[in-house]
Coordinates of C-alpha atoms in Angstrom, one line a residue:
X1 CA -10.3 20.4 -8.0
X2 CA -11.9 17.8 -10.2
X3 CA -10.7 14.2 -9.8
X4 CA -11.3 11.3 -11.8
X5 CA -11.1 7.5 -11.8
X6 CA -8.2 6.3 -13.8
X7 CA -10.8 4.7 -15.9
X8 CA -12.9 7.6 -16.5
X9 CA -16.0 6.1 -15.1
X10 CA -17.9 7.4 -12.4
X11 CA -19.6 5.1 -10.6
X12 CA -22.6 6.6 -8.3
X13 CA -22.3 5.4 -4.6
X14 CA -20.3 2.3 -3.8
X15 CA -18.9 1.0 -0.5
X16 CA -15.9 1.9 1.4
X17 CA -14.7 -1.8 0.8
X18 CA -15.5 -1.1 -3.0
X19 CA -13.4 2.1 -3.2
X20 CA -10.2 1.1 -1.4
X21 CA -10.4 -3.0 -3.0
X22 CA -11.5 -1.4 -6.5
X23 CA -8.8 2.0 -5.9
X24 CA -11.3 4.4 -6.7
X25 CA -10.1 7.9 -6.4
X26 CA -13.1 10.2 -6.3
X27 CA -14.4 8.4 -2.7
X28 CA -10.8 8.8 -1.3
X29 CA -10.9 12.4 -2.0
X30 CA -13.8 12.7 -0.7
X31 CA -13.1 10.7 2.5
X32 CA -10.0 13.2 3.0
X33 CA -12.4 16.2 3.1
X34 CA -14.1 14.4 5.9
X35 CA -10.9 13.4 7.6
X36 CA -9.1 16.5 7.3
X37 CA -5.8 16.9 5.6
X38 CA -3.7 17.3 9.3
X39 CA -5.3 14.3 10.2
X40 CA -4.7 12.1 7.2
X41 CA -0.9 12.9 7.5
X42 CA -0.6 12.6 11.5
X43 CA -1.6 9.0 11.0
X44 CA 0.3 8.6 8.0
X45 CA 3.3 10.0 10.3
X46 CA 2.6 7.5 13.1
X47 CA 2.7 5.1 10.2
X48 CA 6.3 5.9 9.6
X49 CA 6.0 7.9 6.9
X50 CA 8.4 11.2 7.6
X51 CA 8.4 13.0 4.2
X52 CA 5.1 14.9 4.2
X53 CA 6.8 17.2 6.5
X54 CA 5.3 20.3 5.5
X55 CA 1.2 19.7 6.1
X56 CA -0.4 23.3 5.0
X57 CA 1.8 22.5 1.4
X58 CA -1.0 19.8 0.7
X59 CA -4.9 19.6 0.0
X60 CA -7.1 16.8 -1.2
X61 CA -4.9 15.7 -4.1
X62 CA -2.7 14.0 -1.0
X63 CA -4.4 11.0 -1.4
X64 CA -3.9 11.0 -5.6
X65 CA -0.1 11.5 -6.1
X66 CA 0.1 15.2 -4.2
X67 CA 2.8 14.3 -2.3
X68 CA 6.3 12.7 -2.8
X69 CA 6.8 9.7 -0.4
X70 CA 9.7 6.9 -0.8
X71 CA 8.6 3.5 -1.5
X72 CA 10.3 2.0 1.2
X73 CA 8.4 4.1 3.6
X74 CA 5.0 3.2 2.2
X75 CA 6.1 -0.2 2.5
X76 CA 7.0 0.3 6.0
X77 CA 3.7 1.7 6.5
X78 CA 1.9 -1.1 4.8
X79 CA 3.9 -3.6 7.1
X80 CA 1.8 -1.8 10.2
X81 CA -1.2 -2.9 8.9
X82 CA 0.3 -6.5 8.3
X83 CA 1.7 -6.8 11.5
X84 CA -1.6 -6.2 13.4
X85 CA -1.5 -2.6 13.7
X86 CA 2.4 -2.4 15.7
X87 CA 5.3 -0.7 13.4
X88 CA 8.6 -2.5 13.5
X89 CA 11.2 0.4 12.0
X90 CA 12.8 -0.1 8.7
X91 CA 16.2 -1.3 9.3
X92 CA 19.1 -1.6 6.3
X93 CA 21.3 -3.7 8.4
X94 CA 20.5 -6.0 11.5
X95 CA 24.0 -6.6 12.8
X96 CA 27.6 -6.3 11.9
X97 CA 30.0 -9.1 12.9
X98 CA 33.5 -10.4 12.3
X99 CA 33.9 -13.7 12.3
X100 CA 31.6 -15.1 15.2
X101 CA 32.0 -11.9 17.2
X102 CA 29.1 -9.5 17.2
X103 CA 30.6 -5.7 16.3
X104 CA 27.1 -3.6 16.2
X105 CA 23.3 -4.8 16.5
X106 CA 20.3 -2.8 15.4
X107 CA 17.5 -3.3 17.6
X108 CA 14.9 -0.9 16.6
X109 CA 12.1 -1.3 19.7
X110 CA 8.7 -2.0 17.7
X111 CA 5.7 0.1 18.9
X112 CA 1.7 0.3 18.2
X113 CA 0.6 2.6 15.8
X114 CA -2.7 1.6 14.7
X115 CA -5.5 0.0 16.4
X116 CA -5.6 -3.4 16.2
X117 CA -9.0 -3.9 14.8
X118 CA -8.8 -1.2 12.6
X119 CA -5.7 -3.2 11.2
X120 CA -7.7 -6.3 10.4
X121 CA -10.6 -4.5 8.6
X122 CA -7.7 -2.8 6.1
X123 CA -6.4 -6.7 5.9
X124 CA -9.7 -7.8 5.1
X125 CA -10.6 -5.3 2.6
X126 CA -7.3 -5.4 0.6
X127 CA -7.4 -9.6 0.6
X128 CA -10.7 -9.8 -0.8
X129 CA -10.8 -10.7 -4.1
X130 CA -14.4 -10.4 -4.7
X131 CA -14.0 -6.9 -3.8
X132 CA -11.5 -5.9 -6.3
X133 CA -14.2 -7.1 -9.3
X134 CA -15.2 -4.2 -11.3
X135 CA -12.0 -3.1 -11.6
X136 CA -10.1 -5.7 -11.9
X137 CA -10.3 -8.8 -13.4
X138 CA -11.1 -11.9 -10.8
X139 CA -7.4 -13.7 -11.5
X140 CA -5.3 -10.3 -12.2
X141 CA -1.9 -9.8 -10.9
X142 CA -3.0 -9.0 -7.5
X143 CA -4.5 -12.5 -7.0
X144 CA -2.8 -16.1 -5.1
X145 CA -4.9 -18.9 -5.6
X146 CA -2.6 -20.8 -2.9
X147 CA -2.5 -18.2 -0.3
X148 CA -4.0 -14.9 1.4
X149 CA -2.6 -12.0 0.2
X150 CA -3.7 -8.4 0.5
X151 CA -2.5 -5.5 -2.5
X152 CA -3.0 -2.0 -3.2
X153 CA -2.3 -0.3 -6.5
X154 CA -1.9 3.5 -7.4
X155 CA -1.9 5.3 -10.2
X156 CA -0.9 8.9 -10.0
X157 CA -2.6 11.8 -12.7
X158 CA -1.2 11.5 -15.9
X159 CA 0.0 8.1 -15.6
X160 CA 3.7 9.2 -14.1
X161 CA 3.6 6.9 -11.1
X162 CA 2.5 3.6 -11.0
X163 CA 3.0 1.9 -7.8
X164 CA 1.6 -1.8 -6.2
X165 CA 2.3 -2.8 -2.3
X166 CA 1.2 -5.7 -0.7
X167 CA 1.6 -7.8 1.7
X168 CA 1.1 -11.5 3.9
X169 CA 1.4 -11.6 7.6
X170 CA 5.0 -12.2 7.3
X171 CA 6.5 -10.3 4.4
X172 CA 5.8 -6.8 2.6
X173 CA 7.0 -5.9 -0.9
X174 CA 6.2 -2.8 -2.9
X175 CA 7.2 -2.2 -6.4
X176 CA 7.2 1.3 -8.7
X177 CA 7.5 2.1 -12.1
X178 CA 8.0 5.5 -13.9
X179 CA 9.8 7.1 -16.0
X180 CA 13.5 8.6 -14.5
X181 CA 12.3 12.1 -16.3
X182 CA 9.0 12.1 -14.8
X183 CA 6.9 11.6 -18.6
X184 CA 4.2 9.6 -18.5
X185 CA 3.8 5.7 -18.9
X186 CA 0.6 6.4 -21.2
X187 CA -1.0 3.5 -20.1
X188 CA -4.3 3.4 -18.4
X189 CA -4.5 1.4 -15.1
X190 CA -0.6 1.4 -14.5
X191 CA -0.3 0.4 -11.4
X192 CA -2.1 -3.2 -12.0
X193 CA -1.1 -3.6 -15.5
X194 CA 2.7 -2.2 -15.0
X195 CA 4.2 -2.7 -11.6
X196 CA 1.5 -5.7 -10.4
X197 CA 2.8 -8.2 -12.7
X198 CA 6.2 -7.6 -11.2
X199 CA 5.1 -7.2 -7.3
X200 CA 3.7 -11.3 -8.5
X201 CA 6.8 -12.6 -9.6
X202 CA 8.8 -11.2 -6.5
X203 CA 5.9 -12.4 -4.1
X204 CA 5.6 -15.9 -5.8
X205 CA 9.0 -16.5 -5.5
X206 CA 9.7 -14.8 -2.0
X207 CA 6.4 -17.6 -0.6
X208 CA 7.2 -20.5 -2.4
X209 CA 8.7 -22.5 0.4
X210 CA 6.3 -20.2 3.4
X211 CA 3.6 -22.1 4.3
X212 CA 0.1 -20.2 3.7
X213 CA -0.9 -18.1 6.1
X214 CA -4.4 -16.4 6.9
X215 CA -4.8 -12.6 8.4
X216 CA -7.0 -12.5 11.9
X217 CA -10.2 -12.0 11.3
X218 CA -11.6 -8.2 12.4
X219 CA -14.0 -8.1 14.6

């Protein structure tokens, strides 16, 4: 298995806030090899995320596009870290009523899934701008000049999948874009140049009237 960066450059030795602000692939792989496959996917499972269901199917391209997950359950996932390390379940509808009478209610009971802490640090890495330079331009897509906001692209092999998530303490949004046959994009850095600019608009427009807010600092 030889991975790459999307860019084709290979860097040398960077930091861990480097490779997850900058989404360099050859340190995630590597990091999966010291985490274990099982591992990486029972936290991804406390995350939420129920479709890597089958764990000996998998190996270190997991972490690069191995693995089919649904958007909306890698949004859900990114809403643990937002929401200080506690999942609240995805929910399609909240409550049913006729008239003023309440038919049916959804009340999903939220639980912790992630250590608090370890929440804040991901916050921390995927809101810092400065970070992202050297991959990505200091005012790309993935930048608010009026408010905090983290963001995480991906790019899977062969430009098929391009995907952006992010996220403020009170909203998550994730946005993909791919071809319905599966064909590449054939274009280099999809995720920031392709779905990013659209993950903006909705984001802009979903905080225009929120007031800004700021993640808790780690410690």
């Amino acid at each position: 298995y030889h991975p790459g960066n999307y860019d084709e450059k290979f860097r040398g030795p960077v930091t861990l806030r480097q490779a997850i602000a900058q989404s360099i692939n050859v340190p995630s792989v590597k990091l999966l090899y010291l985490a274990g496959v099982n591992d990486a996917i029972k936290l991804a499972q406390d995350l939420g995320i129920t479709s890597l269901t089958d764990p000996n199917r998998y190996s270190l391209s997991l972490v690069l596009g191995g693995a089919e997950v649904q958007l909306i359950e890698m949004v859900s996932a990114y809403g643990v870290f937002a929401n200080d390390g506690i999942l609240a379940p995805k929910t399609f509808i909240l409550e049913v009523k006729q008239g003023e009478e309440l038919l049916e209610e959804k009340r999903d009971e939220p639980r912790a899934a992630l250590d608090t802490n370890i929440a804040r640090i991901i916050n921390d890495i995927l809101s810092d701008n400065e970070a992202r330079i050297g991959v990505f331009q200091r005012y790309s897509s993935l930048y608010f000049s009026d408010r905090q906001v983290a963001a995480k692209t991906g790019t899977t092999q062969e430009y098929r999948d391009a995907w952006t998530i992010g996220y403020t303490p009170s909203i998550v949004a994730g946005v993909w874009v791919g071809n319905n046959d599966n064909t590449p994009i054939q274009q280099k850095g999809s995720g920031v140049l392709a779905a990013a600019p659209i993950w903006h608009a909705f984001m802009a427009s979903a905080t225009v009237k929120m007031l800004p807010e700021e993640f808790p600092r780690p410690e």
